[in-house]
mmCIF file of C-alpha atoms (C1' of nucleotides) in Angstrom:
data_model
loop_
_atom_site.group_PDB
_atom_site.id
_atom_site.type_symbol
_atom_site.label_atom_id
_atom_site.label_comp_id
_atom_site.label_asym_id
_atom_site.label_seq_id
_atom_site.Cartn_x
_atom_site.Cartn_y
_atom_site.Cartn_z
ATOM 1 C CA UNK V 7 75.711 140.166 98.924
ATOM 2 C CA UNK V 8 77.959 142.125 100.976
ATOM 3 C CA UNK V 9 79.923 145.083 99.056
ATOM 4 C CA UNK V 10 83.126 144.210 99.794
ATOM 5 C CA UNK V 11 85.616 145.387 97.516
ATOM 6 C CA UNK V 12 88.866 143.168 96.315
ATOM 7 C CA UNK V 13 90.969 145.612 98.456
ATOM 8 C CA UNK V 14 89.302 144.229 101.618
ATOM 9 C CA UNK V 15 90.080 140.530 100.447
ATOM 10 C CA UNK V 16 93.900 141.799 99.621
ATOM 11 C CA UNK V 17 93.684 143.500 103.044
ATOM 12 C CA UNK V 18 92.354 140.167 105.060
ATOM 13 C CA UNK V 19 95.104 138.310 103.411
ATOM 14 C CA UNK V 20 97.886 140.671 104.303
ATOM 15 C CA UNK V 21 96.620 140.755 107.814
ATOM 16 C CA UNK V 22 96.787 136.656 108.336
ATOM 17 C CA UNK V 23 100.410 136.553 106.283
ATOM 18 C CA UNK V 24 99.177 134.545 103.492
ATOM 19 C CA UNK V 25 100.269 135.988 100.270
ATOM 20 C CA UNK V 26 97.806 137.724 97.728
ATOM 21 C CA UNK V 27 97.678 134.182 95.289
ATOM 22 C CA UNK V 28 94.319 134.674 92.028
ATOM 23 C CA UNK V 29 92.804 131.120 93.774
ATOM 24 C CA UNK V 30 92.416 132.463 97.153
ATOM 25 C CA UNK V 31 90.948 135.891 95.891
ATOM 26 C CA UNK V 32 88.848 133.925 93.810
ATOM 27 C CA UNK V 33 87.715 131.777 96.907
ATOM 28 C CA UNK V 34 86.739 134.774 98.980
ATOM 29 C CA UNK V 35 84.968 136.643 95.977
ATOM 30 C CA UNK V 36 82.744 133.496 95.567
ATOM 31 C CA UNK V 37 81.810 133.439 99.237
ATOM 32 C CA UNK V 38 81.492 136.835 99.604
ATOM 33 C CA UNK V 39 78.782 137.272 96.559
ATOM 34 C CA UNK V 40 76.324 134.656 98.256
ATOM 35 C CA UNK V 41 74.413 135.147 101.168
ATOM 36 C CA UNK V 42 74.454 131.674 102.121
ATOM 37 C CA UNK V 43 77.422 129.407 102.768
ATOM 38 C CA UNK V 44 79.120 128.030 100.110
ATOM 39 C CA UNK V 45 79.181 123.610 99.694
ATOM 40 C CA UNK V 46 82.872 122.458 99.234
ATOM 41 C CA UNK V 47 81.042 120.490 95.882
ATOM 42 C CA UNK V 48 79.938 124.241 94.893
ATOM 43 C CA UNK V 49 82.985 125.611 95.415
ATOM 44 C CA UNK V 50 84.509 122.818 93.203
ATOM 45 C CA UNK V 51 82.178 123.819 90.298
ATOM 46 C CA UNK V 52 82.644 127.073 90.261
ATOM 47 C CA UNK V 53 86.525 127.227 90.434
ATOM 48 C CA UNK V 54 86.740 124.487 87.863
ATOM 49 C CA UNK V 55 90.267 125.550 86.425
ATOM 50 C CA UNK V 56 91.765 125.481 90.257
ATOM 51 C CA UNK V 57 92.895 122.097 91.436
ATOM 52 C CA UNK V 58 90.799 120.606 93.765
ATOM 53 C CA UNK V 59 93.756 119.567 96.103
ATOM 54 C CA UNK V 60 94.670 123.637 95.880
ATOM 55 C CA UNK V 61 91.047 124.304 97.265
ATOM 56 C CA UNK V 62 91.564 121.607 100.042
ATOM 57 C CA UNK V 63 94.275 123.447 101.128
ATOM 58 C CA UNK V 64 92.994 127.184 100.637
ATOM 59 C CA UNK V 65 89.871 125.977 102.771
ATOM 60 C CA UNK V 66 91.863 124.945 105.247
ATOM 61 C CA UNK V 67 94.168 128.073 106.179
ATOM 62 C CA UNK V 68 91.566 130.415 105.763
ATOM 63 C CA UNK V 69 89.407 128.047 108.796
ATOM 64 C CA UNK V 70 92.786 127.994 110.823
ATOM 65 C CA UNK V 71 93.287 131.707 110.591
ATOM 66 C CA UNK V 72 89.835 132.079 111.459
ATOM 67 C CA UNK V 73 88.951 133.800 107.841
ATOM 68 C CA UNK V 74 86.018 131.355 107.213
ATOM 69 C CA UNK V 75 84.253 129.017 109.421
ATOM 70 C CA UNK V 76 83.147 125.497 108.458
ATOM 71 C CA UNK V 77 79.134 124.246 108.555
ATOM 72 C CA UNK V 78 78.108 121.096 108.277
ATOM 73 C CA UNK V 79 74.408 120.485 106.450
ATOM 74 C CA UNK V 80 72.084 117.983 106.913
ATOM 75 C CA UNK V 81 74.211 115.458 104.466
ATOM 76 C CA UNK V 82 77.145 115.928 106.376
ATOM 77 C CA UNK V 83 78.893 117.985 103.442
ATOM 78 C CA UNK V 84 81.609 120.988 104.620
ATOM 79 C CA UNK V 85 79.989 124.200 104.170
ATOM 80 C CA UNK V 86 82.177 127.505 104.284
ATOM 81 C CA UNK V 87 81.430 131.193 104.784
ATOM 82 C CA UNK V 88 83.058 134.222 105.516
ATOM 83 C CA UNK V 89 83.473 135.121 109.511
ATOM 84 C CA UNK V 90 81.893 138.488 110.099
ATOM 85 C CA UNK V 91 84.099 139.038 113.157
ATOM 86 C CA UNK V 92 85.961 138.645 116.185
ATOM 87 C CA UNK V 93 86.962 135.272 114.997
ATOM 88 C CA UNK V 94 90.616 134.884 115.891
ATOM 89 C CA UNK V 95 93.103 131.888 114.812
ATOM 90 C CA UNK V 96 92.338 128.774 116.416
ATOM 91 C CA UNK V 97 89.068 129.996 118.150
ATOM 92 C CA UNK V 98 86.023 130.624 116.168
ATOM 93 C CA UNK V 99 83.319 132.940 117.465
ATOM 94 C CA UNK V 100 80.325 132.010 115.055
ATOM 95 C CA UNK V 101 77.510 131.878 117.567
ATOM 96 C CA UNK V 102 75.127 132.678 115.095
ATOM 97 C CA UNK V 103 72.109 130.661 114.103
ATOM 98 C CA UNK V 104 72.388 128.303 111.148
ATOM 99 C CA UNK V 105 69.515 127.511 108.976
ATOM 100 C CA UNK V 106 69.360 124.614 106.822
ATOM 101 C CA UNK V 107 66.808 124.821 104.013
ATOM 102 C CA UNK V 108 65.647 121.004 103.429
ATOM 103 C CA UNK V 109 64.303 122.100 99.721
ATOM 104 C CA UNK V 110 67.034 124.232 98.174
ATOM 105 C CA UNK V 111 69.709 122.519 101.032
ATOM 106 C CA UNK V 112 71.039 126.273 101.335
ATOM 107 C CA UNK V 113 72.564 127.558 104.335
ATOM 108 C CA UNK V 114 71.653 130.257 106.083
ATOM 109 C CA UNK V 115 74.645 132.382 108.400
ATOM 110 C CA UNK V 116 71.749 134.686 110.577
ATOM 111 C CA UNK V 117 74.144 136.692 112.128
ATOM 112 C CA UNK V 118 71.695 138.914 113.268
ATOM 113 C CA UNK V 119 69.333 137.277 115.298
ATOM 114 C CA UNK V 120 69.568 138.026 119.223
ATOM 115 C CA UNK V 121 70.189 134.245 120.754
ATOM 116 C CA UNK V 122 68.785 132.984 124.179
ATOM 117 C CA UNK V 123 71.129 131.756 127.055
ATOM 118 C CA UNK V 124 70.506 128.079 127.722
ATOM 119 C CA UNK V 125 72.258 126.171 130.918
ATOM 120 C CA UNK V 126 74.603 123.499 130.570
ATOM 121 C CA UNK V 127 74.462 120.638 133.323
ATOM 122 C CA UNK V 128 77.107 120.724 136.090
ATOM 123 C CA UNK V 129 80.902 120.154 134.998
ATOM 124 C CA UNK V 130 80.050 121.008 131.262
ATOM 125 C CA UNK V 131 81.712 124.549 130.560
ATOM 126 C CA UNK V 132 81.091 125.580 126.434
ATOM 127 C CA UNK V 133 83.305 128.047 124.795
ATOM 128 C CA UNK V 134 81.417 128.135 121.675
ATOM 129 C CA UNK V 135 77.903 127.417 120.655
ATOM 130 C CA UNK V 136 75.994 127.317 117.696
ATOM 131 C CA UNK V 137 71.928 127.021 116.558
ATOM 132 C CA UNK V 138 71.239 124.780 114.080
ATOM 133 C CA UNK V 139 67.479 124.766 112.305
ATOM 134 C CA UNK V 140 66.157 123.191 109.792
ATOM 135 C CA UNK V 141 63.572 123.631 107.396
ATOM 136 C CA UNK V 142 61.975 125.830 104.676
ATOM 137 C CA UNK V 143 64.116 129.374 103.565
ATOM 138 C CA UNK V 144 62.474 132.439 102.110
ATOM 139 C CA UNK V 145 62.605 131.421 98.678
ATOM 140 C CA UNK V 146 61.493 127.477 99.178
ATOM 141 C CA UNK V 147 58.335 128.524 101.926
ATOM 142 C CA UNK V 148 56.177 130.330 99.294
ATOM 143 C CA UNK V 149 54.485 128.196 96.586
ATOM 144 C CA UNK Y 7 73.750 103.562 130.510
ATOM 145 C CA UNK Y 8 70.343 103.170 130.135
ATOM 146 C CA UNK Y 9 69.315 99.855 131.369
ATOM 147 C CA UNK Y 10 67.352 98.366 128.186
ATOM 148 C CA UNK Y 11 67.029 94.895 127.716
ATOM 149 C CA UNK Y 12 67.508 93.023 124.850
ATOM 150 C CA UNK Y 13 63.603 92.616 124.935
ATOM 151 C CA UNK Y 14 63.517 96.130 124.557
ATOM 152 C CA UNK Y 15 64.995 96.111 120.982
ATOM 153 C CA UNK Y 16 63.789 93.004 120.019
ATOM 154 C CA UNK Y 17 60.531 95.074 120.679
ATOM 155 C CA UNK Y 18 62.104 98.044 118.861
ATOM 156 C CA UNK Y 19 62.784 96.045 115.403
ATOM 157 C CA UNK Y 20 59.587 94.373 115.332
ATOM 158 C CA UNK Y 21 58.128 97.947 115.687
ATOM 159 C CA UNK Y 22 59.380 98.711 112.898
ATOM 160 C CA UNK Y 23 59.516 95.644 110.880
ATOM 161 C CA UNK Y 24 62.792 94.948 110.753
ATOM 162 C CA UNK Y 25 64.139 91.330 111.612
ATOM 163 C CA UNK Y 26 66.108 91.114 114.499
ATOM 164 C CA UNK Y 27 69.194 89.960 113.474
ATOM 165 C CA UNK Y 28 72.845 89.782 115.013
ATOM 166 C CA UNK Y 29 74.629 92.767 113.796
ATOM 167 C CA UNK Y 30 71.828 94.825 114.311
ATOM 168 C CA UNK Y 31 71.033 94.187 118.137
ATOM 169 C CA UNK Y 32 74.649 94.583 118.695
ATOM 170 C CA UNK Y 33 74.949 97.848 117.440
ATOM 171 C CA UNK Y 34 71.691 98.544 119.793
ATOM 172 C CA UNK Y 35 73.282 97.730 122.675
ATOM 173 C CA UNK Y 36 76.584 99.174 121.948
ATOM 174 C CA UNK Y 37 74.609 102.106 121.688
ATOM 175 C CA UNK Y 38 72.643 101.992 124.583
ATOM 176 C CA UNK Y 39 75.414 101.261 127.053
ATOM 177 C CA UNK Y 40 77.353 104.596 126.468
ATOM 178 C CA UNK Y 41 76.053 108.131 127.642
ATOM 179 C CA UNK Y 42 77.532 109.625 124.518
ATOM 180 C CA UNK Y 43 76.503 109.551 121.043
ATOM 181 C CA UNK Y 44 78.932 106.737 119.131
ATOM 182 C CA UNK Y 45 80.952 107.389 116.207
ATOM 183 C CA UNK Y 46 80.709 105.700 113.042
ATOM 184 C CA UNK Y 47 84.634 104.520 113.129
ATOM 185 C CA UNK Y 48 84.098 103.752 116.651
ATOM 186 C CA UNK Y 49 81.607 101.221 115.922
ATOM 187 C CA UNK Y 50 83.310 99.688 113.222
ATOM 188 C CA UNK Y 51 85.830 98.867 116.085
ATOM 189 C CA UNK Y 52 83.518 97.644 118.484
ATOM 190 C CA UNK Y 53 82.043 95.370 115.860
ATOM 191 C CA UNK Y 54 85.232 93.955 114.018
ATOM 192 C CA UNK Y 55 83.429 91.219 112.839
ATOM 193 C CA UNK Y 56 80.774 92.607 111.357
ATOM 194 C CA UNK Y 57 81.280 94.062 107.720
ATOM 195 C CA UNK Y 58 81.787 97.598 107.047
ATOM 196 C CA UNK Y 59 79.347 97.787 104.787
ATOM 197 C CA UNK Y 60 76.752 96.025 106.913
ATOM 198 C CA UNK Y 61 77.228 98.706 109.495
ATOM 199 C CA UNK Y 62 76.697 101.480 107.017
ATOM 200 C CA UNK Y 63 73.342 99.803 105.536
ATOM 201 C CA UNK Y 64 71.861 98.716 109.254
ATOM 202 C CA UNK Y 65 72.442 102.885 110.208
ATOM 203 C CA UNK Y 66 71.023 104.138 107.414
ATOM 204 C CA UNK Y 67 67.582 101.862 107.947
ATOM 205 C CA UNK Y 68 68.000 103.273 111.914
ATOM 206 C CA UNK Y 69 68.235 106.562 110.915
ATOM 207 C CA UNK Y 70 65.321 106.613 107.791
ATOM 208 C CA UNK Y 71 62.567 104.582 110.360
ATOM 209 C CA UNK Y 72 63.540 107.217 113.663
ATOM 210 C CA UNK Y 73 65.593 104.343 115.743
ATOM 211 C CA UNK Y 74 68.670 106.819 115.884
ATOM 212 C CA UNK Y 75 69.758 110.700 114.592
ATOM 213 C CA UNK Y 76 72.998 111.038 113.636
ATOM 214 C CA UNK Y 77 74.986 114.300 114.489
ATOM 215 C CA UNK Y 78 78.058 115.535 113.121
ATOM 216 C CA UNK Y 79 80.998 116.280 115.476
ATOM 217 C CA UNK Y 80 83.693 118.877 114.707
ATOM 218 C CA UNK Y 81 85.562 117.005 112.216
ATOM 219 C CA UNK Y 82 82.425 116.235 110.497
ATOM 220 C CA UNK Y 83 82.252 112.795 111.546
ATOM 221 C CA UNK Y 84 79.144 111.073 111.781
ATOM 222 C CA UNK Y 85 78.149 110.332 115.155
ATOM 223 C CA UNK Y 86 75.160 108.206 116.292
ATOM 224 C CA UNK Y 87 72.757 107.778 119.478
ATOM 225 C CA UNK Y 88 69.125 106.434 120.032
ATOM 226 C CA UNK Y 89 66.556 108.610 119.622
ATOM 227 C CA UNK Y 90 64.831 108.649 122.943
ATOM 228 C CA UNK Y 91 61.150 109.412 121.931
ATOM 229 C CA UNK Y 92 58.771 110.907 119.678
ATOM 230 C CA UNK Y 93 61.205 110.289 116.641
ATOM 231 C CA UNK Y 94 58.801 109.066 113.357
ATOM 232 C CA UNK Y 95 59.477 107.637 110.313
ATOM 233 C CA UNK Y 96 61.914 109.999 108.059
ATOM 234 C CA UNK Y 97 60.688 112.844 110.762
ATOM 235 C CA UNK Y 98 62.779 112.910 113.601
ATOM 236 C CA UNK Y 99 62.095 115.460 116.557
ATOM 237 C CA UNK Y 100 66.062 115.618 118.236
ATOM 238 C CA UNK Y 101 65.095 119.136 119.661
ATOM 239 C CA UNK Y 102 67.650 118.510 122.335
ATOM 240 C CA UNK Y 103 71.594 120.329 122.940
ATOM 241 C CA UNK Y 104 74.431 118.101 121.348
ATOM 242 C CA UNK Y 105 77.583 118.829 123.626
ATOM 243 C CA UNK Y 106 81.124 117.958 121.545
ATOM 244 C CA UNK Y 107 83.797 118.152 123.917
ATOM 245 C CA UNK Y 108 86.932 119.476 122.341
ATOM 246 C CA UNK Y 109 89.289 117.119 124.487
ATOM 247 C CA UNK Y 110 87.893 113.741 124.570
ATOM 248 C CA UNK Y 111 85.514 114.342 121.432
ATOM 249 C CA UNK Y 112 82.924 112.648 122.720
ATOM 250 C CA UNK Y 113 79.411 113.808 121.705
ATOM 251 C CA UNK Y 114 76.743 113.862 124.627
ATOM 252 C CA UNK Y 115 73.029 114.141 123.980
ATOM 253 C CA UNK Y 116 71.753 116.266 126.737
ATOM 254 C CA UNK Y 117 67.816 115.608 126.672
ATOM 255 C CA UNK Y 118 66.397 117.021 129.556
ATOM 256 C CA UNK Y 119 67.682 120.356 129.281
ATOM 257 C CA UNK Y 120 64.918 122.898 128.567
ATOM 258 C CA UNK Y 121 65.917 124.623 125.411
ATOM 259 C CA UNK Y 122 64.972 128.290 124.990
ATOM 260 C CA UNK Y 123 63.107 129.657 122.040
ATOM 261 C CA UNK Y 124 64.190 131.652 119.159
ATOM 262 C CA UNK Y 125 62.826 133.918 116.052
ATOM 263 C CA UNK Y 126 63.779 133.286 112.668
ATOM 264 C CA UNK Y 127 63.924 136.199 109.960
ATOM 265 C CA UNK Y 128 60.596 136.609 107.894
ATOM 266 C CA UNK Y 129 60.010 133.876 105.539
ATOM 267 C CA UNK Y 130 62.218 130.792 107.371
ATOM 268 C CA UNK Y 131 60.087 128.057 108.387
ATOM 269 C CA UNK Y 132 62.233 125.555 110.911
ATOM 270 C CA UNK Y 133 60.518 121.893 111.550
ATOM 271 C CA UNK Y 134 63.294 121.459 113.823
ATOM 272 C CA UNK Y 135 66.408 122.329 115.597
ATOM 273 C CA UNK Y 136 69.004 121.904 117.868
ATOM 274 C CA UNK Y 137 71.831 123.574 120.098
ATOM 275 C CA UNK Y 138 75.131 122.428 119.141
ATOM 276 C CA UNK Y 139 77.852 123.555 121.666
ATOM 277 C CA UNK Y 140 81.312 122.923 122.175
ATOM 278 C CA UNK Y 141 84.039 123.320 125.334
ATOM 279 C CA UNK Y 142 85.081 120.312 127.820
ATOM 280 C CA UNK Y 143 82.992 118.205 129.425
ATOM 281 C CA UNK Y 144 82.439 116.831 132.951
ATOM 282 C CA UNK Y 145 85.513 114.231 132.803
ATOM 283 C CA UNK Y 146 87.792 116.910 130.402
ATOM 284 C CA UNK Y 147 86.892 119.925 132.496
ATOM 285 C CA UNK Y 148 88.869 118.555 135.824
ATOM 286 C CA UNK Y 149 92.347 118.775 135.979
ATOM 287 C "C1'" DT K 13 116.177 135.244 95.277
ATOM 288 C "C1'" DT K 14 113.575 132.434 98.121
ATOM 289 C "C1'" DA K 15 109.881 131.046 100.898
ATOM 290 C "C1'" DA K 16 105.077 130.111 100.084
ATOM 291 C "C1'" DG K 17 101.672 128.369 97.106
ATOM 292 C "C1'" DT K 18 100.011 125.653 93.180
ATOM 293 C "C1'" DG K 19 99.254 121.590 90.155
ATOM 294 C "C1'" DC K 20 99.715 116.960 89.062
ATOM 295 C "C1'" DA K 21 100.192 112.003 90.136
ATOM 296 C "C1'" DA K 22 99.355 108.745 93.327
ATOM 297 C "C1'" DA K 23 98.073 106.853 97.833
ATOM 298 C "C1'" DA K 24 94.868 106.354 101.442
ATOM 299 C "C1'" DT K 25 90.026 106.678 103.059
ATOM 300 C "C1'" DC K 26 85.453 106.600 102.960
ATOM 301 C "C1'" DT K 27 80.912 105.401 100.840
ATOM 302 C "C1'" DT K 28 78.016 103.098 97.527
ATOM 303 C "C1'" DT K 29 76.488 99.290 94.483
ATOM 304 C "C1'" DG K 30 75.677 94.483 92.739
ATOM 305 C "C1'" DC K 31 75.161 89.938 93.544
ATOM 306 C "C1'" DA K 32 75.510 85.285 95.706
ATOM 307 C "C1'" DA K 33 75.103 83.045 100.160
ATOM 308 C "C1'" DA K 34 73.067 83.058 104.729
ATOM 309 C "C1'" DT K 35 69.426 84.120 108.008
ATOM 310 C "C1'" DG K 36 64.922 85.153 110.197
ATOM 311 C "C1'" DT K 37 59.991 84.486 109.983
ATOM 312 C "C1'" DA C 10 59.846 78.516 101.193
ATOM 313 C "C1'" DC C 11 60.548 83.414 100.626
ATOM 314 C "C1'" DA C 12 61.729 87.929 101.396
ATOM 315 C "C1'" DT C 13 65.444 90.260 104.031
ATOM 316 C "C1'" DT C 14 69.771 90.863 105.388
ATOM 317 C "C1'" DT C 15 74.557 89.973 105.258
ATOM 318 C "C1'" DG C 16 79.362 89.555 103.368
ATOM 319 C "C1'" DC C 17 82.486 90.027 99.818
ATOM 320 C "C1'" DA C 18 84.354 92.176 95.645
ATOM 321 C "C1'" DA C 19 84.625 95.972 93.170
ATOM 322 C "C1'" DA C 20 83.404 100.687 91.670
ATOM 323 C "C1'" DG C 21 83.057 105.556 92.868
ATOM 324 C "C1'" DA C 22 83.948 109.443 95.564
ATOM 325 C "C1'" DT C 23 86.451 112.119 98.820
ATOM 326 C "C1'" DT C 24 90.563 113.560 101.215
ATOM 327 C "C1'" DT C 25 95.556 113.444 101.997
ATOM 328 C "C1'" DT C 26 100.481 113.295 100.754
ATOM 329 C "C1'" DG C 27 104.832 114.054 98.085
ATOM 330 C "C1'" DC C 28 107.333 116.505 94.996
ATOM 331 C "C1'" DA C 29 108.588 119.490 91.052
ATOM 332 C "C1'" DC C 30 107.230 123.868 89.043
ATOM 333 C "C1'" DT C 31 105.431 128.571 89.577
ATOM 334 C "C1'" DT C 32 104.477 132.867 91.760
ATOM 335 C "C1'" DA C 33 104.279 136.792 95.126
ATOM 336 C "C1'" DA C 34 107.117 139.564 97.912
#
DNA sequence: TTAAGTGCAAAATCTTTGCAAATGT
DNA sequence: ACATTTGCAAAGATTTTGCACTTAA
């Protein structure tokens, strides 16, 4: 959905020191075209001639260098998506609001949305927070 | 922590026609003497004698009538805690903040905070939600 | 040329399924 | 006595590990 161009991919690789490989271009051109998050199973599918174990491992840099973060849906399954900023290795800054369509089982990144403070009991300090909803997207409300 | 007597999930099976049997008012109790939501593997430690599989079917049947809601830590582990109310049948209402401390890992179910509201985009229909934040908690926070 | 990344085979885990024996009502 | 629930064995799925071959720099 976004128009990013396969220079910017080449780019965000260059800056994290991984080296420009076709799978991990591939990866980050499948994310980038969706506007949801992208299911590990999906991910599987649509890279078919990549080795699953290669994808494994490709997920997991890109989370460590904070490329990508990780969702979880409401079956528990890993859900990836491109970080639209200020994430930085080892410390994820995805305090957006993710929505979990119960129909289509889509998930929504709604990086836009302004989010409320809330107050944490004493002696509980959060570096990171996250909404989670669930329910019926755009597509899966109407009929 | 709570102090619920064995009465009260005798009562709590009947409710929901389930027989009361071993396994399952031991993983009721185990439950209900921790302050933190209870991870799957953890369980299957506390309950070494009871099969694996047992402890997989008698969560699911938990989870489908509204006994317990299951969250998912960081590492996408399945952790468990007794729904404290208004939970129904395949509907459960968990509108509370899940706290995953990043040091111990433990998973806290903070009910009585007041959660603020939110908008969603045009179109996204939410039946439910909750605040998922991460950082150290009262015991990690210290020293 | 060589360090990093990939693919394949195989191990280790985790989750589900089927069925006979045990248990609660 | 009968329907549920459990335990065990085994199948299926997911994730990790080791190592030789390939590729980007």
């Amino acid at each position: 959905m976004t128009t990013a161009t396969n220079n910017t991919f080449e780019h965000l690789l260059d800056q994290h020191h991984l080296k420009k490989t076709v799978p991990r271009l591939r990866v980050l051109a499948m994310m980038a075209e969706k506007n949801t998050a992208t299911s590990q199973p999906d991910l599987e599918n649509l890279m078919q001639d990549v080795d699953r174990v290669t994808l494994y491992r490709i997920l997991n840099v890109f989370e460590e260098k904070g490329i990508i973060h990780k969702v979880f849906d409401l079956n528990g399954t890993a859900n990836y998506a491109i970080c639209t900023s200020n994430c930085q290795e080892h410390h994820h800054h995805d305090e957006h609001l993710h929505f979990n369509c119960t129909v289509c089982n889509n998930v929504y990144c709604l990086n836009d949305l302004s989010l409320p403070a809330f107050n944490l009991p004493l002696g509980f300090k959060a570096n990171g927070f996250t909404i989670y909803a669930s329910g019926t997207c755009q597509k899966c409300t109407k009929k």
